[in-house]
mmCIF file with all atom_site columns, C-alpha atoms in Angstrom:
data_model
loop_
_atom_site.group_PDB
_atom_site.id
_atom_site.type_symbol
_atom_site.label_atom_id
_atom_site.label_alt_id
_atom_site.label_comp_id
_atom_site.label_asym_id
_atom_site.label_entity_id
_atom_site.label_seq_id
_atom_site.pdbx_PDB_ins_code
_atom_site.Cartn_x
_atom_site.Cartn_y
_atom_site.Cartn_z
_atom_site.occupancy
_atom_site.B_iso_or_equiv
_atom_site.pdbx_formal_charge
_atom_site.auth_seq_id
_atom_site.auth_comp_id
_atom_site.auth_asym_id
_atom_site.auth_atom_id
_atom_site.pdbx_PDB_model_num
ATOM 1   C CA . TYR A 1 1   ? -110.263 63.701 -36.774 1.00 36.00 ? 1   TYR A CA 1
ATOM 2   C CA . LEU A 1 2   ? -112.230 63.141 -40.032 1.00 40.00 ? 2   LEU A CA 1
ATOM 3   C CA . LEU A 1 3   ? -111.747 59.560 -41.172 1.00 45.00 ? 3   LEU A CA 1
ATOM 4   C CA . ASN A 1 4   ? -113.102 57.457 -43.641 1.00 48.00 ? 4   ASN A CA 1
ATOM 5   C CA . MET A 1 5   ? -115.679 55.117 -41.773 1.00 50.00 ? 5   MET A CA 1
ATOM 6   C CA . LYS A 1 6   ? -115.532 52.272 -44.263 1.00 47.00 ? 6   LYS A CA 1
ATOM 7   C CA . THR A 1 7   ? -111.616 51.938 -44.116 1.00 47.00 ? 7   THR A CA 1
ATOM 8   C CA . ALA A 1 8   ? -111.924 52.069 -39.991 1.00 45.00 ? 8   ALA A CA 1
ATOM 9   C CA . ILE A 1 9   ? -114.130 49.331 -40.072 1.00 44.00 ? 9   ILE A CA 1
ATOM 10  C CA . LYS A 1 10  ? -112.443 47.280 -42.802 1.00 44.00 ? 10  LYS A CA 1
ATOM 11  C CA . ARG A 1 11  ? -109.343 47.340 -40.756 1.00 39.00 ? 11  ARG A CA 1
ATOM 12  C CA . GLY A 1 12  ? -111.068 46.343 -37.666 1.00 45.00 ? 12  GLY A CA 1
ATOM 13  C CA . SER A 1 13  ? -113.898 44.090 -38.772 1.00 65.00 ? 13  SER A CA 1
ATOM 14  C CA . MET A 1 14  ? -114.990 41.278 -36.435 1.00 79.00 ? 14  MET A CA 1
ATOM 15  C CA . ASN A 1 15  ? -117.323 38.174 -36.554 1.00 86.00 ? 15  ASN A CA 1
ATOM 16  C CA . LYS A 1 16  ? -119.812 37.730 -33.627 1.00 88.00 ? 16  LYS A CA 1
ATOM 17  C CA . ASP A 1 17  ? -117.557 34.802 -32.226 1.00 90.00 ? 17  ASP A CA 1
ATOM 18  C CA . GLN A 1 18  ? -114.723 37.075 -32.023 1.00 91.00 ? 18  GLN A CA 1
ATOM 19  C CA . ILE A 1 19  ? -117.172 39.986 -30.426 1.00 93.00 ? 19  ILE A CA 1
ATOM 20  C CA . ALA A 1 20  ? -118.482 37.076 -28.081 1.00 92.00 ? 20  ALA A CA 1
ATOM 21  C CA . ALA A 1 21  ? -115.015 36.152 -27.039 1.00 92.00 ? 21  ALA A CA 1
ATOM 22  C CA . LEU A 1 22  ? -114.042 39.876 -25.798 1.00 92.00 ? 22  LEU A CA 1
ATOM 23  C CA . PHE A 1 23  ? -117.650 39.456 -23.774 1.00 92.00 ? 23  PHE A CA 1
ATOM 24  C CA . MET A 1 24  ? -116.182 36.765 -22.318 1.00 91.00 ? 24  MET A CA 1
ATOM 25  C CA . ARG A 1 25  ? -113.064 38.216 -21.184 1.00 92.00 ? 25  ARG A CA 1
ATOM 26  C CA . GLY A 1 26  ? -115.243 41.277 -19.689 1.00 91.00 ? 26  GLY A CA 1
ATOM 27  C CA . GLN A 1 27  ? -115.582 43.721 -22.490 1.00 93.00 ? 27  GLN A CA 1
ATOM 28  C CA . ASP A 1 28  ? -118.771 45.355 -22.832 1.00 94.00 ? 28  ASP A CA 1
ATOM 29  C CA . CYS A 1 29  ? -120.803 46.081 -26.091 1.00 95.00 ? 29  CYS A CA 1
ATOM 30  C CA . GLY A 1 30  ? -119.697 49.796 -26.396 1.00 96.00 ? 30  GLY A CA 1
ATOM 31  C CA . GLN A 1 31  ? -116.202 48.928 -25.808 1.00 96.00 ? 31  GLN A CA 1
ATOM 32  C CA . VAL A 1 32  ? -116.048 46.543 -28.356 1.00 95.00 ? 32  VAL A CA 1
ATOM 33  C CA . VAL A 1 33  ? -117.474 49.541 -31.056 1.00 95.00 ? 33  VAL A CA 1
ATOM 34  C CA . LEU A 1 34  ? -115.191 52.390 -30.009 1.00 95.00 ? 34  LEU A CA 1
ATOM 35  C CA . GLU A 1 35  ? -112.153 50.196 -29.512 1.00 93.00 ? 35  GLU A CA 1
ATOM 36  C CA . GLN A 1 36  ? -112.635 49.462 -33.483 1.00 91.00 ? 36  GLN A CA 1
ATOM 37  C CA . TYR A 1 37  ? -112.262 53.066 -34.432 1.00 91.00 ? 37  TYR A CA 1
ATOM 38  C CA . ALA A 1 38  ? -110.056 54.224 -31.534 1.00 92.00 ? 38  ALA A CA 1
ATOM 39  C CA . GLU A 1 39  ? -106.745 54.500 -33.695 1.00 90.00 ? 39  GLU A CA 1
ATOM 40  C CA . SER A 1 40  ? -108.530 56.586 -36.638 1.00 89.00 ? 40  SER A CA 1
ATOM 41  C CA . LEU A 1 41  ? -110.112 59.136 -33.876 1.00 91.00 ? 41  LEU A CA 1
ATOM 42  C CA . GLY A 1 42  ? -106.827 59.347 -32.211 1.00 92.00 ? 42  GLY A CA 1
ATOM 43  C CA . LEU A 1 43  ? -107.708 57.537 -29.032 1.00 93.00 ? 43  LEU A CA 1
ATOM 44  C CA . SER A 1 44  ? -105.690 54.714 -27.603 1.00 95.00 ? 44  SER A CA 1
ATOM 45  C CA . LYS A 1 45  ? -107.639 51.516 -26.805 1.00 94.00 ? 45  LYS A CA 1
ATOM 46  C CA . ASP A 1 46  ? -107.309 52.016 -23.283 1.00 96.00 ? 46  ASP A CA 1
ATOM 47  C CA . ALA A 1 47  ? -108.880 55.665 -23.446 1.00 96.00 ? 47  ALA A CA 1
ATOM 48  C CA . ALA A 1 48  ? -111.756 54.537 -25.670 1.00 96.00 ? 48  ALA A CA 1
ATOM 49  C CA . ASN A 1 49  ? -112.255 51.342 -23.440 1.00 95.00 ? 49  ASN A CA 1
ATOM 50  C CA . ARG A 1 50  ? -112.664 53.919 -20.503 1.00 96.00 ? 50  ARG A CA 1
ATOM 51  C CA . LEU A 1 51  ? -114.730 56.189 -22.260 1.00 95.00 ? 51  LEU A CA 1
ATOM 52  C CA . THR A 1 52  ? -117.445 53.479 -22.787 1.00 96.00 ? 52  THR A CA 1
ATOM 53  C CA . ALA A 1 53  ? -116.950 51.604 -19.571 1.00 95.00 ? 53  ALA A CA 1
ATOM 54  C CA . SER A 1 54  ? -119.983 52.839 -17.988 1.00 94.00 ? 54  SER A CA 1
ATOM 55  C CA . PHE A 1 55  ? -122.548 51.873 -20.839 1.00 95.00 ? 55  PHE A CA 1
ATOM 56  C CA . GLY A 1 56  ? -122.492 48.078 -21.020 1.00 90.00 ? 56  GLY A CA 1
ATOM 57  C CA . GLY A 1 57  ? -126.042 46.899 -20.138 1.00 90.00 ? 57  GLY A CA 1
ATOM 58  C CA . GLY A 1 58  ? -127.697 49.911 -21.173 1.00 92.00 ? 58  GLY A CA 1
ATOM 59  C CA . SER A 1 59  ? -125.629 51.726 -18.407 1.00 93.00 ? 59  SER A CA 1
ATOM 60  C CA . GLY A 1 60  ? -126.454 48.924 -16.131 1.00 88.00 ? 60  GLY A CA 1
ATOM 61  C CA . VAL A 1 61  ? -130.272 50.024 -16.222 1.00 91.00 ? 61  VAL A CA 1
ATOM 62  C CA . GLY A 1 62  ? -131.616 48.405 -19.359 1.00 90.00 ? 62  GLY A CA 1
ATOM 63  C CA . GLU A 1 63  ? -131.723 51.724 -20.953 1.00 93.00 ? 63  GLU A CA 1
ATOM 64  C CA . THR A 1 64  ? -129.706 53.092 -24.580 1.00 96.00 ? 64  THR A CA 1
ATOM 65  C CA . CYS A 1 65  ? -127.551 50.048 -25.508 1.00 97.00 ? 65  CYS A CA 1
ATOM 66  C CA . GLY A 1 66  ? -123.644 50.685 -25.138 1.00 96.00 ? 66  GLY A CA 1
ATOM 67  C CA . ALA A 1 67  ? -123.227 49.870 -28.802 1.00 97.00 ? 67  ALA A CA 1
ATOM 68  C CA . VAL A 1 68  ? -125.452 52.716 -29.759 1.00 97.00 ? 68  VAL A CA 1
ATOM 69  C CA . VAL A 1 69  ? -123.695 55.024 -27.244 1.00 97.00 ? 69  VAL A CA 1
ATOM 70  C CA . ALA A 1 70  ? -120.034 54.197 -28.542 1.00 97.00 ? 70  ALA A CA 1
ATOM 71  C CA . ALA A 1 71  ? -121.298 54.465 -32.127 1.00 97.00 ? 71  ALA A CA 1
ATOM 72  C CA . LEU A 1 72  ? -123.134 57.683 -31.432 1.00 97.00 ? 72  LEU A CA 1
ATOM 73  C CA . MET A 1 73  ? -119.599 58.812 -30.110 1.00 96.00 ? 73  MET A CA 1
ATOM 74  C CA . VAL A 1 74  ? -117.615 57.730 -33.396 1.00 95.00 ? 74  VAL A CA 1
ATOM 75  C CA . ILE A 1 75  ? -120.201 59.868 -34.791 1.00 95.00 ? 75  ILE A CA 1
ATOM 76  C CA . GLY A 1 76  ? -119.283 62.974 -32.996 1.00 93.00 ? 76  GLY A CA 1
ATOM 77  C CA . MET A 1 77  ? -115.809 62.703 -32.935 1.00 92.00 ? 77  MET A CA 1
ATOM 78  C CA . LYS A 1 78  ? -116.027 62.298 -37.001 1.00 90.00 ? 78  LYS A CA 1
ATOM 79  C CA . TYR A 1 79  ? -118.865 65.026 -37.493 1.00 90.00 ? 79  TYR A CA 1
ATOM 80  C CA . GLY A 1 80  ? -119.312 66.972 -34.259 1.00 87.00 ? 80  GLY A CA 1
ATOM 81  C CA . HIS A 1 81  ? -119.025 70.467 -33.511 1.00 84.00 ? 81  HIS A CA 1
ATOM 82  C CA . SER A 1 82  ? -116.373 71.922 -31.170 1.00 81.00 ? 82  SER A CA 1
ATOM 83  C CA . GLY A 1 83  ? -118.133 74.929 -29.622 1.00 80.00 ? 83  GLY A CA 1
ATOM 84  C CA . PRO A 1 84  ? -121.373 77.245 -30.123 1.00 80.00 ? 84  PRO A CA 1
ATOM 85  C CA . ASP A 1 85  ? -119.306 79.004 -32.984 1.00 84.00 ? 85  ASP A CA 1
ATOM 86  C CA . ASP A 1 86  ? -119.461 75.976 -34.961 1.00 82.00 ? 86  ASP A CA 1
ATOM 87  C CA . PRO A 1 87  ? -122.817 75.959 -36.471 1.00 83.00 ? 87  PRO A CA 1
ATOM 88  C CA . GLU A 1 88  ? -122.002 74.261 -40.013 1.00 84.00 ? 88  GLU A CA 1
ATOM 89  C CA . HIS A 1 89  ? -120.446 70.826 -37.952 1.00 86.00 ? 89  HIS A CA 1
ATOM 90  C CA . ARG A 1 90  ? -123.536 70.925 -35.689 1.00 89.00 ? 90  ARG A CA 1
ATOM 91  C CA . ASP A 1 91  ? -126.009 70.722 -38.354 1.00 90.00 ? 91  ASP A CA 1
ATOM 92  C CA . VAL A 1 92  ? -123.696 68.026 -40.216 1.00 92.00 ? 92  VAL A CA 1
ATOM 93  C CA . LEU A 1 93  ? -123.750 66.231 -36.720 1.00 92.00 ? 93  LEU A CA 1
ATOM 94  C CA . MET A 1 94  ? -127.409 66.087 -36.227 1.00 94.00 ? 94  MET A CA 1
ATOM 95  C CA . ALA A 1 95  ? -128.195 64.703 -39.695 1.00 95.00 ? 95  ALA A CA 1
ATOM 96  C CA . LYS A 1 96  ? -125.647 61.872 -39.407 1.00 95.00 ? 96  LYS A CA 1
ATOM 97  C CA . ARG A 1 97  ? -127.030 61.158 -35.957 1.00 96.00 ? 97  ARG A CA 1
ATOM 98  C CA . ALA A 1 98  ? -130.378 61.111 -37.218 1.00 97.00 ? 98  ALA A CA 1
ATOM 99  C CA . GLU A 1 99  ? -129.288 58.882 -39.877 1.00 96.00 ? 99  GLU A CA 1
ATOM 100 C CA . PHE A 1 100 ? -127.767 56.363 -37.824 1.00 97.00 ? 100 PHE A CA 1
ATOM 101 C CA . ILE A 1 101 ? -130.768 56.098 -35.186 1.00 97.00 ? 101 ILE A CA 1
ATOM 102 C CA . GLU A 1 102 ? -133.040 55.669 -38.459 1.00 96.00 ? 102 GLU A CA 1
ATOM 103 C CA . LYS A 1 103 ? -130.924 52.916 -39.723 1.00 96.00 ? 103 LYS A CA 1
ATOM 104 C CA . TRP A 1 104 ? -130.630 51.406 -36.197 1.00 97.00 ? 104 TRP A CA 1
ATOM 105 C CA . LYS A 1 105 ? -134.462 51.577 -35.673 1.00 96.00 ? 105 LYS A CA 1
ATOM 106 C CA . GLU A 1 106 ? -135.039 50.073 -39.155 1.00 96.00 ? 106 GLU A CA 1
ATOM 107 C CA . LYS A 1 107 ? -132.806 47.074 -37.881 1.00 95.00 ? 107 LYS A CA 1
ATOM 108 C CA . ARG A 1 108 ? -133.614 46.561 -34.162 1.00 96.00 ? 108 ARG A CA 1
ATOM 109 C CA . GLY A 1 109 ? -136.926 48.531 -33.721 1.00 95.00 ? 109 GLY A CA 1
ATOM 110 C CA . SER A 1 110 ? -135.355 50.511 -30.416 1.00 96.00 ? 110 SER A CA 1
ATOM 111 C CA . CYS A 1 111 ? -132.210 51.722 -28.871 1.00 96.00 ? 111 CYS A CA 1
ATOM 112 C CA . MET A 1 112 ? -132.962 50.218 -25.451 1.00 96.00 ? 112 MET A CA 1
ATOM 113 C CA . CYS A 1 113 ? -131.241 47.435 -24.326 1.00 95.00 ? 113 CYS A CA 1
ATOM 114 C CA . ARG A 1 114 ? -133.890 45.958 -22.316 1.00 94.00 ? 114 ARG A CA 1
ATOM 115 C CA . ASP A 1 115 ? -136.526 45.931 -25.417 1.00 96.00 ? 115 ASP A CA 1
ATOM 116 C CA . MET A 1 116 ? -133.746 43.978 -27.622 1.00 96.00 ? 116 MET A CA 1
ATOM 117 C CA . LEU A 1 117 ? -133.007 41.492 -25.092 1.00 95.00 ? 117 LEU A CA 1
ATOM 118 C CA . GLY A 1 118 ? -136.562 41.194 -23.902 1.00 95.00 ? 118 GLY A CA 1
ATOM 119 C CA . ASP A 1 119 ? -135.357 41.125 -20.328 1.00 95.00 ? 119 ASP A CA 1
ATOM 120 C CA . ASP A 1 120 ? -134.620 43.792 -17.725 1.00 93.00 ? 120 ASP A CA 1
ATOM 121 C CA . ILE A 1 121 ? -130.601 43.191 -17.346 1.00 92.00 ? 121 ILE A CA 1
ATOM 122 C CA . SER A 1 122 ? -130.629 45.733 -14.472 1.00 92.00 ? 122 SER A CA 1
ATOM 123 C CA . THR A 1 123 ? -132.130 43.187 -12.023 1.00 94.00 ? 123 THR A CA 1
ATOM 124 C CA . PRO A 1 124 ? -130.368 40.095 -11.021 1.00 94.00 ? 124 PRO A CA 1
ATOM 125 C CA . GLU A 1 125 ? -133.308 37.848 -11.947 1.00 96.00 ? 125 GLU A CA 1
ATOM 126 C CA . GLY A 1 126 ? -133.195 39.459 -15.759 1.00 95.00 ? 126 GLY A CA 1
ATOM 127 C CA . LEU A 1 127 ? -129.717 39.126 -16.121 1.00 93.00 ? 127 LEU A CA 1
ATOM 128 C CA . ASN A 1 128 ? -129.637 35.755 -14.957 1.00 94.00 ? 128 ASN A CA 1
ATOM 129 C CA . ARG A 1 129 ? -132.364 35.017 -17.577 1.00 95.00 ? 129 ARG A CA 1
ATOM 130 C CA . ILE A 1 130 ? -130.141 36.967 -20.311 1.00 94.00 ? 130 ILE A CA 1
ATOM 131 C CA . ILE A 1 131 ? -127.316 34.974 -19.454 1.00 92.00 ? 131 ILE A CA 1
ATOM 132 C CA . GLU A 1 132 ? -129.164 31.613 -19.257 1.00 95.00 ? 132 GLU A CA 1
ATOM 133 C CA . SER A 1 133 ? -130.876 32.120 -22.587 1.00 96.00 ? 133 SER A CA 1
ATOM 134 C CA . GLY A 1 134 ? -127.772 32.625 -24.278 1.00 93.00 ? 134 GLY A CA 1
ATOM 135 C CA . LYS A 1 135 ? -128.590 36.228 -25.433 1.00 94.00 ? 135 LYS A CA 1
ATOM 136 C CA . LEU A 1 136 ? -125.689 37.813 -23.741 1.00 90.00 ? 136 LEU A CA 1
ATOM 137 C CA . LEU A 1 137 ? -123.421 35.526 -26.218 1.00 92.00 ? 137 LEU A CA 1
ATOM 138 C CA . SER A 1 138 ? -125.395 35.443 -29.119 1.00 93.00 ? 138 SER A CA 1
ATOM 139 C CA . LEU A 1 139 ? -128.010 38.356 -29.528 1.00 95.00 ? 139 LEU A CA 1
ATOM 140 C CA . CYS A 1 140 ? -125.623 40.982 -27.957 1.00 94.00 ? 140 CYS A CA 1
ATOM 141 C CA . PRO A 1 141 ? -122.903 40.295 -30.490 1.00 94.00 ? 141 PRO A CA 1
ATOM 142 C CA . GLU A 1 142 ? -125.307 40.633 -33.180 1.00 94.00 ? 142 GLU A CA 1
ATOM 143 C CA . ILE A 1 143 ? -126.048 44.008 -32.031 1.00 95.00 ? 143 ILE A CA 1
ATOM 144 C CA . VAL A 1 144 ? -122.533 44.858 -31.716 1.00 95.00 ? 144 VAL A CA 1
ATOM 145 C CA . ASN A 1 145 ? -122.265 43.864 -35.575 1.00 93.00 ? 145 ASN A CA 1
ATOM 146 C CA . ASP A 1 146 ? -125.040 45.851 -36.197 1.00 93.00 ? 146 ASP A CA 1
ATOM 147 C CA . ALA A 1 147 ? -123.882 48.892 -34.836 1.00 95.00 ? 147 ALA A CA 1
ATOM 148 C CA . LEU A 1 148 ? -120.313 48.411 -36.823 1.00 93.00 ? 148 LEU A CA 1
ATOM 149 C CA . GLU A 1 149 ? -122.200 47.554 -40.027 1.00 91.00 ? 149 GLU A CA 1
ATOM 150 C CA . ILE A 1 150 ? -124.445 50.927 -40.012 1.00 93.00 ? 150 ILE A CA 1
ATOM 151 C CA . LEU A 1 151 ? -121.065 52.838 -39.184 1.00 92.00 ? 151 LEU A CA 1
ATOM 152 C CA . ASN A 1 152 ? -119.487 51.391 -42.015 1.00 86.00 ? 152 ASN A CA 1
ATOM 153 C CA . TYR A 1 153 ? -122.533 52.112 -44.376 1.00 85.00 ? 153 TYR A CA 1
ATOM 154 C CA . MET A 1 154 ? -122.352 55.580 -43.285 1.00 82.00 ? 154 MET A CA 1
#
């Protein structure tokens, strides 16, 4: 499953308007991220979307952003260890995961959906405020784009 991250992103790069259009059609942040790598990882787009379907809105409770979760899935597929007898790959994975999280926090300050959105997406009131403020179609595509850019850098 080793892939060149830069090639994978360039093949499937997207702008923020394209990401917002996918959101309007019902796709979530994590789905957009993992789908960009699906083919390179040996996954169908359908499988990638199903794998990440539960992670939108910080798993629906404002916790870890789905784009972060999906990016970590990409890193796991590329660098992950396949079991207890694979310590070399585990060490590489842990370093790559730490690198992603460090770069993410430099850009966004937090991995938490509610922190980045400035509201609690898990409540009807918070979700309404997020939608009414336009953040769902402006900020969230920027967040997805950040995940793609960091993966591209790595």
